[in-house]
CSV table of C-alpha atoms in Angstrom, one decimal:
chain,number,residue,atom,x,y,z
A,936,UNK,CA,-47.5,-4.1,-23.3
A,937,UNK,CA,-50.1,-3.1,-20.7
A,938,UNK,CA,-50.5,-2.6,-17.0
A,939,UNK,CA,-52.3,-5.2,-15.4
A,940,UNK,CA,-56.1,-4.2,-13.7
A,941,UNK,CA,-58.4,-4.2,-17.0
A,942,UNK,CA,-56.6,-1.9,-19.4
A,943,UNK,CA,-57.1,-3.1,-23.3
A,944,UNK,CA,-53.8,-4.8,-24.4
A,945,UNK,CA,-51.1,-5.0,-26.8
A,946,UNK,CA,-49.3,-1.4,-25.8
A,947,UNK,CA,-47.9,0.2,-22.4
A,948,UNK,CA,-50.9,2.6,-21.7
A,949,UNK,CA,-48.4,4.6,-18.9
A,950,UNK,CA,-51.6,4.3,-16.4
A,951,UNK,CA,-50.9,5.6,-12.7
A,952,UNK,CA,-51.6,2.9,-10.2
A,953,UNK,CA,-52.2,4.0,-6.7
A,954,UNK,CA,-49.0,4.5,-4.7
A,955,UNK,CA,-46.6,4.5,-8.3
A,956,UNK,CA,-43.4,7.1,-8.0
A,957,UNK,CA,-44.6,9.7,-10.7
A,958,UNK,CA,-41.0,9.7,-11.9
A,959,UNK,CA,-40.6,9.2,-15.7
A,960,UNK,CA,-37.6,6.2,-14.9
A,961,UNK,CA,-38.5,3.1,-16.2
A,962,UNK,CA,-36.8,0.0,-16.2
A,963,UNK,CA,-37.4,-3.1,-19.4
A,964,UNK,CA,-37.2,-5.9,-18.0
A,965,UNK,CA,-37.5,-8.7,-20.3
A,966,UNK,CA,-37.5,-12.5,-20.4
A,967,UNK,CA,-39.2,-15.8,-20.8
A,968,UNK,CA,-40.8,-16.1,-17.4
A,969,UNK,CA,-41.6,-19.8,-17.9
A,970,UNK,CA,-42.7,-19.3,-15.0
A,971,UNK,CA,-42.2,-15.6,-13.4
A,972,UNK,CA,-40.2,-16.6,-9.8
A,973,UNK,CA,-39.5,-14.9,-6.5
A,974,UNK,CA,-36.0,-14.6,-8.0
A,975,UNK,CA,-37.0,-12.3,-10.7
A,976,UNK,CA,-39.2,-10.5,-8.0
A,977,UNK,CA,-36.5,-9.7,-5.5
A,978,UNK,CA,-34.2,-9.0,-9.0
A,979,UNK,CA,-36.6,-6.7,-9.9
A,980,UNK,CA,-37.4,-4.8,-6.7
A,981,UNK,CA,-33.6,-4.1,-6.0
A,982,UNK,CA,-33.1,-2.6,-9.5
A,983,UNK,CA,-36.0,-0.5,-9.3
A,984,UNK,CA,-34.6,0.8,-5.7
A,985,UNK,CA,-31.6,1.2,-6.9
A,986,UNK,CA,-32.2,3.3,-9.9
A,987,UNK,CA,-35.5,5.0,-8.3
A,988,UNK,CA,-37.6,3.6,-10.7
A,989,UNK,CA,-41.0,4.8,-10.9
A,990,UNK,CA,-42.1,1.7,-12.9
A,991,UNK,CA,-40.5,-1.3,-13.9
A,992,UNK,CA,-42.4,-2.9,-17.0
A,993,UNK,CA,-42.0,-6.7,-17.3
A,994,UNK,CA,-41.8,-7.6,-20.8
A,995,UNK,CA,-42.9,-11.3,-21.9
A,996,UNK,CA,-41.1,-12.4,-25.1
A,997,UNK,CA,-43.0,-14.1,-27.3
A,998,UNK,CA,-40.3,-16.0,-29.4
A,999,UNK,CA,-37.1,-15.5,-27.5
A,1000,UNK,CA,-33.9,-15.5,-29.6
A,1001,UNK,CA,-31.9,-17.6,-28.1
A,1002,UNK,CA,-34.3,-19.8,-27.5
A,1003,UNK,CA,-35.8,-20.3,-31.0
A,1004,UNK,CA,-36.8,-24.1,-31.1
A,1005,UNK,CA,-37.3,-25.1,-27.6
A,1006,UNK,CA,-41.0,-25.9,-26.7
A,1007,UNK,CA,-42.6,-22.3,-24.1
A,1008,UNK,CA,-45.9,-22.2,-22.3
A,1009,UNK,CA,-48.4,-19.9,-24.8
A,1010,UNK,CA,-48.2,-16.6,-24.2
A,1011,UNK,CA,-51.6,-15.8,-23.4
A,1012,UNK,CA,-50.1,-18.0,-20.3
A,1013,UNK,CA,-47.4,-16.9,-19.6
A,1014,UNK,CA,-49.3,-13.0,-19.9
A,1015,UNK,CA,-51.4,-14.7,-16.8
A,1016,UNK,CA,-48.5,-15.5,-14.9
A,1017,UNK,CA,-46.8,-12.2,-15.5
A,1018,UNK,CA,-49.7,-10.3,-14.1
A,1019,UNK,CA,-50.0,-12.4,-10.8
A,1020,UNK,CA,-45.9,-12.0,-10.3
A,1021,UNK,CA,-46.1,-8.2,-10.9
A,1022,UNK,CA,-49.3,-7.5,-8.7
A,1023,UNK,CA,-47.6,-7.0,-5.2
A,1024,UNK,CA,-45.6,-4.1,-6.0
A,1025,UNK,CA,-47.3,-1.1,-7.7
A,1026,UNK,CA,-44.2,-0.4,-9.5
A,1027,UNK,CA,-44.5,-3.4,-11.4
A,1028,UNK,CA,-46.4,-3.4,-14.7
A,1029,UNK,CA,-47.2,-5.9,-17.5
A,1030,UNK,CA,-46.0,-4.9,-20.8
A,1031,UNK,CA,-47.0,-7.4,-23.8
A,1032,UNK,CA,-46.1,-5.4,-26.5
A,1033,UNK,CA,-43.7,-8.5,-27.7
A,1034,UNK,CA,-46.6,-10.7,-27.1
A,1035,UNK,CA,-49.3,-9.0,-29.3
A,1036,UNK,CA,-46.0,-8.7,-31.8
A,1037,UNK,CA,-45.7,-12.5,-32.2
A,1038,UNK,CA,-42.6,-13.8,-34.0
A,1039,UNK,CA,-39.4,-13.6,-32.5
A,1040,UNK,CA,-38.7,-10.6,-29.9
A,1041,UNK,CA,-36.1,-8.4,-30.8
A,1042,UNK,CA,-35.2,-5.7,-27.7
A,1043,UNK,CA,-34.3,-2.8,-30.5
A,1044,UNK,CA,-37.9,-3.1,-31.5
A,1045,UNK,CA,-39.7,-2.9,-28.0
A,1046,UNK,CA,-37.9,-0.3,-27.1
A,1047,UNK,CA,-38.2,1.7,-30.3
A,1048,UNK,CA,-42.2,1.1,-29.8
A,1049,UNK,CA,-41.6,2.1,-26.4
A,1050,UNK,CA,-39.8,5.5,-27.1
A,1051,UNK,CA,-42.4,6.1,-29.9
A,1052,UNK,CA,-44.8,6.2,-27.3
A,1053,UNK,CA,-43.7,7.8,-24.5
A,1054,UNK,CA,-40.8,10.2,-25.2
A,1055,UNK,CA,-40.7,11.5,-22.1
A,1056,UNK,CA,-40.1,8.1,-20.5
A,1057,UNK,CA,-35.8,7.6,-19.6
A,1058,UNK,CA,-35.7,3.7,-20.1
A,1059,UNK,CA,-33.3,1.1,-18.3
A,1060,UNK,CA,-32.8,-2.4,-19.8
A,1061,UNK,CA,-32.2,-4.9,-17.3
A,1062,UNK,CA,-30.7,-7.3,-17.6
A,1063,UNK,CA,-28.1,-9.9,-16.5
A,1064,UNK,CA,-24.0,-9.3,-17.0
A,1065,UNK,CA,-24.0,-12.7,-19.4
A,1066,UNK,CA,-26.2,-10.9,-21.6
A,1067,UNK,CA,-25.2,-7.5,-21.7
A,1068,UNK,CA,-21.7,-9.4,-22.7
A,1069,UNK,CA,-22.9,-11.2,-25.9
A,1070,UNK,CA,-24.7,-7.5,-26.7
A,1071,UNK,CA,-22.9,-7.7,-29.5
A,1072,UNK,CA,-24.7,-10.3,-31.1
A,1073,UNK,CA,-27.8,-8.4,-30.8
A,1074,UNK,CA,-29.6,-7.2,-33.7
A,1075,UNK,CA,-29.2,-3.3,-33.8
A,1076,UNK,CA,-26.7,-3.3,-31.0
A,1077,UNK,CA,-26.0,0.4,-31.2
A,1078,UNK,CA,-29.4,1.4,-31.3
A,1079,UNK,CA,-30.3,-0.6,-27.8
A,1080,UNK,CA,-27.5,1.7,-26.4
A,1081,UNK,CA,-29.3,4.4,-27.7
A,1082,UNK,CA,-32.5,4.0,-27.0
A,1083,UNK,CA,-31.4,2.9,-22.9
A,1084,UNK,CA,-28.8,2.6,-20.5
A,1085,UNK,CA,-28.0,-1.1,-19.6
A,1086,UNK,CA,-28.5,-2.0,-16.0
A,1087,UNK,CA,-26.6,-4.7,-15.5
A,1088,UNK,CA,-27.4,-7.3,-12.1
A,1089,UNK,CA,-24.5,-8.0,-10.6
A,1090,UNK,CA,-24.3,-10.4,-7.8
A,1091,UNK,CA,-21.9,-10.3,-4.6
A,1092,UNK,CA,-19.0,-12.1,-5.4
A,1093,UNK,CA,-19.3,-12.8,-9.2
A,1094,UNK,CA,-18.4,-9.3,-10.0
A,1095,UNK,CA,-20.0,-7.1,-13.0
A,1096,UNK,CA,-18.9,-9.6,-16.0
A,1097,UNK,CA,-18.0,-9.3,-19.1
A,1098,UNK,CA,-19.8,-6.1,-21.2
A,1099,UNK,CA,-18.4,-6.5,-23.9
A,1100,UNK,CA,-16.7,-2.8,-23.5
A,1101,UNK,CA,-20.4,-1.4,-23.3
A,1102,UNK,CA,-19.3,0.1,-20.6
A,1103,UNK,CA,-16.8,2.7,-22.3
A,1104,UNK,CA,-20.3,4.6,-23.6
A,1105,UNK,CA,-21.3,5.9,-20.4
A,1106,UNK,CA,-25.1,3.8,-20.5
A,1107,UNK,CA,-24.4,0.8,-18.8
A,1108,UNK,CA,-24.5,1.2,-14.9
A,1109,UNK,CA,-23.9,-1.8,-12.7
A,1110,UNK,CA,-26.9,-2.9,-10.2
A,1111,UNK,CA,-25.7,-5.0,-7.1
A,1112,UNK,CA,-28.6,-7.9,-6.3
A,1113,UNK,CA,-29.0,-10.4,-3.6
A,1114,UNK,CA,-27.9,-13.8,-5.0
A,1115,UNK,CA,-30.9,-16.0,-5.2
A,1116,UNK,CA,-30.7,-19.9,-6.5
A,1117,UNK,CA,-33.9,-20.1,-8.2
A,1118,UNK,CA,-34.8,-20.5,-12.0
A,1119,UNK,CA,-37.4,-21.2,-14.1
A,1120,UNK,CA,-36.3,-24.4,-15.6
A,1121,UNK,CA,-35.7,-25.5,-11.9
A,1122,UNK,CA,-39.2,-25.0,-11.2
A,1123,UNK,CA,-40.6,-26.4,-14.1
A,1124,UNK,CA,-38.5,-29.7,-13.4
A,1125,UNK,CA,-39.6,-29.9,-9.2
A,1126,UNK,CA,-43.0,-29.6,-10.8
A,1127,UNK,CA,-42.5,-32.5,-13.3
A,1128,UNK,CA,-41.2,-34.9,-10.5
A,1129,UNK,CA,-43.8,-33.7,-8.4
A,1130,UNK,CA,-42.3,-31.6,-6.0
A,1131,UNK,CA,-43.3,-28.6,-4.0
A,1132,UNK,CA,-42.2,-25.3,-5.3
A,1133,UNK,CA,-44.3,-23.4,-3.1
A,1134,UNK,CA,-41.1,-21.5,-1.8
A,1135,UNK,CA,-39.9,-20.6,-5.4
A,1136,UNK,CA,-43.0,-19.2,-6.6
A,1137,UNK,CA,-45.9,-16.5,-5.6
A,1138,UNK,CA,-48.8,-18.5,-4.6
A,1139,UNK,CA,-50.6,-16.5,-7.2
A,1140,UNK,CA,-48.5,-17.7,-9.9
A,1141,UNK,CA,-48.7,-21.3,-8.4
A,1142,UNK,CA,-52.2,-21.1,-8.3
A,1143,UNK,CA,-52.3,-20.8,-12.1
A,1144,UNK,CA,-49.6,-23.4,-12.3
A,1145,UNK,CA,-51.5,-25.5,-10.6
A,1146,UNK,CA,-55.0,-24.9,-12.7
A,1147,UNK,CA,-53.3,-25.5,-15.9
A,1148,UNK,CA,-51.3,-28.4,-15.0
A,1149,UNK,CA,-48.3,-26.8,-16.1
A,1150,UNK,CA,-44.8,-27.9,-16.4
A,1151,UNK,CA,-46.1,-31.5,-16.3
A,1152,UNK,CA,-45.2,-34.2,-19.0
């Protein structure tokens, strides 16, 4: 992982941007971003208020698990569109630490690289209550719990979900989030049929869309 603004890659280099909290909380959050959207931007600016976040590393997966076998934009992409989604908030950072990995993306082991790293960092997993309830599943379960507390989104009326009784271990803290009805794969379809998604996505990150003809069959 790395910050964005010309720092070599493949590791989270802990720069200091201008105006970034000096506080060693950091949130992980992770995903596809296939493409990054103003959903995950508004997710990710209320979880970093809410837990006084001094950064909030977005982590691209390379090979996601659960989604072993469906077709992804290359990273080296999808690193490009991370970078222009992150860029407007100086507590956002790049992390491609899964990228520069390659194979499929295993939390336990970002986070392990993480800690190895930068032991003085107190990390926060984000991440949404239908996964935090299959955590289970995970590989090294018990270690993710270990290594972070789980910040669980939450949105109004939906209530926290199911954790999977994660919650008994005193790491998993519940983050309420304004309910948003955007997605990635809804953008990559209105792109397919041609249609505007000007209003789901940064107008940096459509700007790359656009130049690589992305999403488009």
């Amino acid at each position: 992982m790395v910050s964005s603004g010309g720092e070599p890659r493949g590791g989270c280099r802990g720069s200091t941007r201008p105006g970034r909290d000096a506080s060693n909380r950091v949130g992980v959050f992770g995903g596809t971003f296939d493409p990054p959207h103003l959903g995950h931007a508004i997710v990710a600016r209320e979880v970093a208020d809410s837990l006084a976040l001094g950064r909030l590393l977005w982590v691209p997966a390379s090979i996601p698990p659960h989604k072993a076998g469906r077709t992804i934009t290359p990273g080296a992409v999808r690193r490009r569109l991370v970078e222009a989604a992150v860029a407007h908030d100086p507590r956002f950072e790049l992390c491609d630490l899964e990228l520069e990995r390659g194979g499929v993306s295993y939390t336990v082991d970002t986070l392990r690289r993480l800690r190895a790293d930068h032991p003085g960092w107190s990390l926060s997993l984000v991440l949404g209550s239908d996964l935090a309830g299959g955590l289970w599943s995970w590989k090294e379960p018990e270690a993710v719990l270990d290594l972070a507390e789980l910040a669980v989104i939450s949105r109004p009326g939906t209530g926290a979900g199911g954790t999977g009784g994660w919650h008994a271990t005193g790491r998993v803290r519940t983050v309420q989030v304004t309910p948003v009805d955007i997605s990635s794969s809804r953008v990559r379809e209105r792109v397919r049929q041609g249609m505007s998604v000007c209003d789901m996505v940064s107008p940096t990150v459509l700007a790359i869309i656009q130049r690589e003809g992305l999403y488009r069959d």
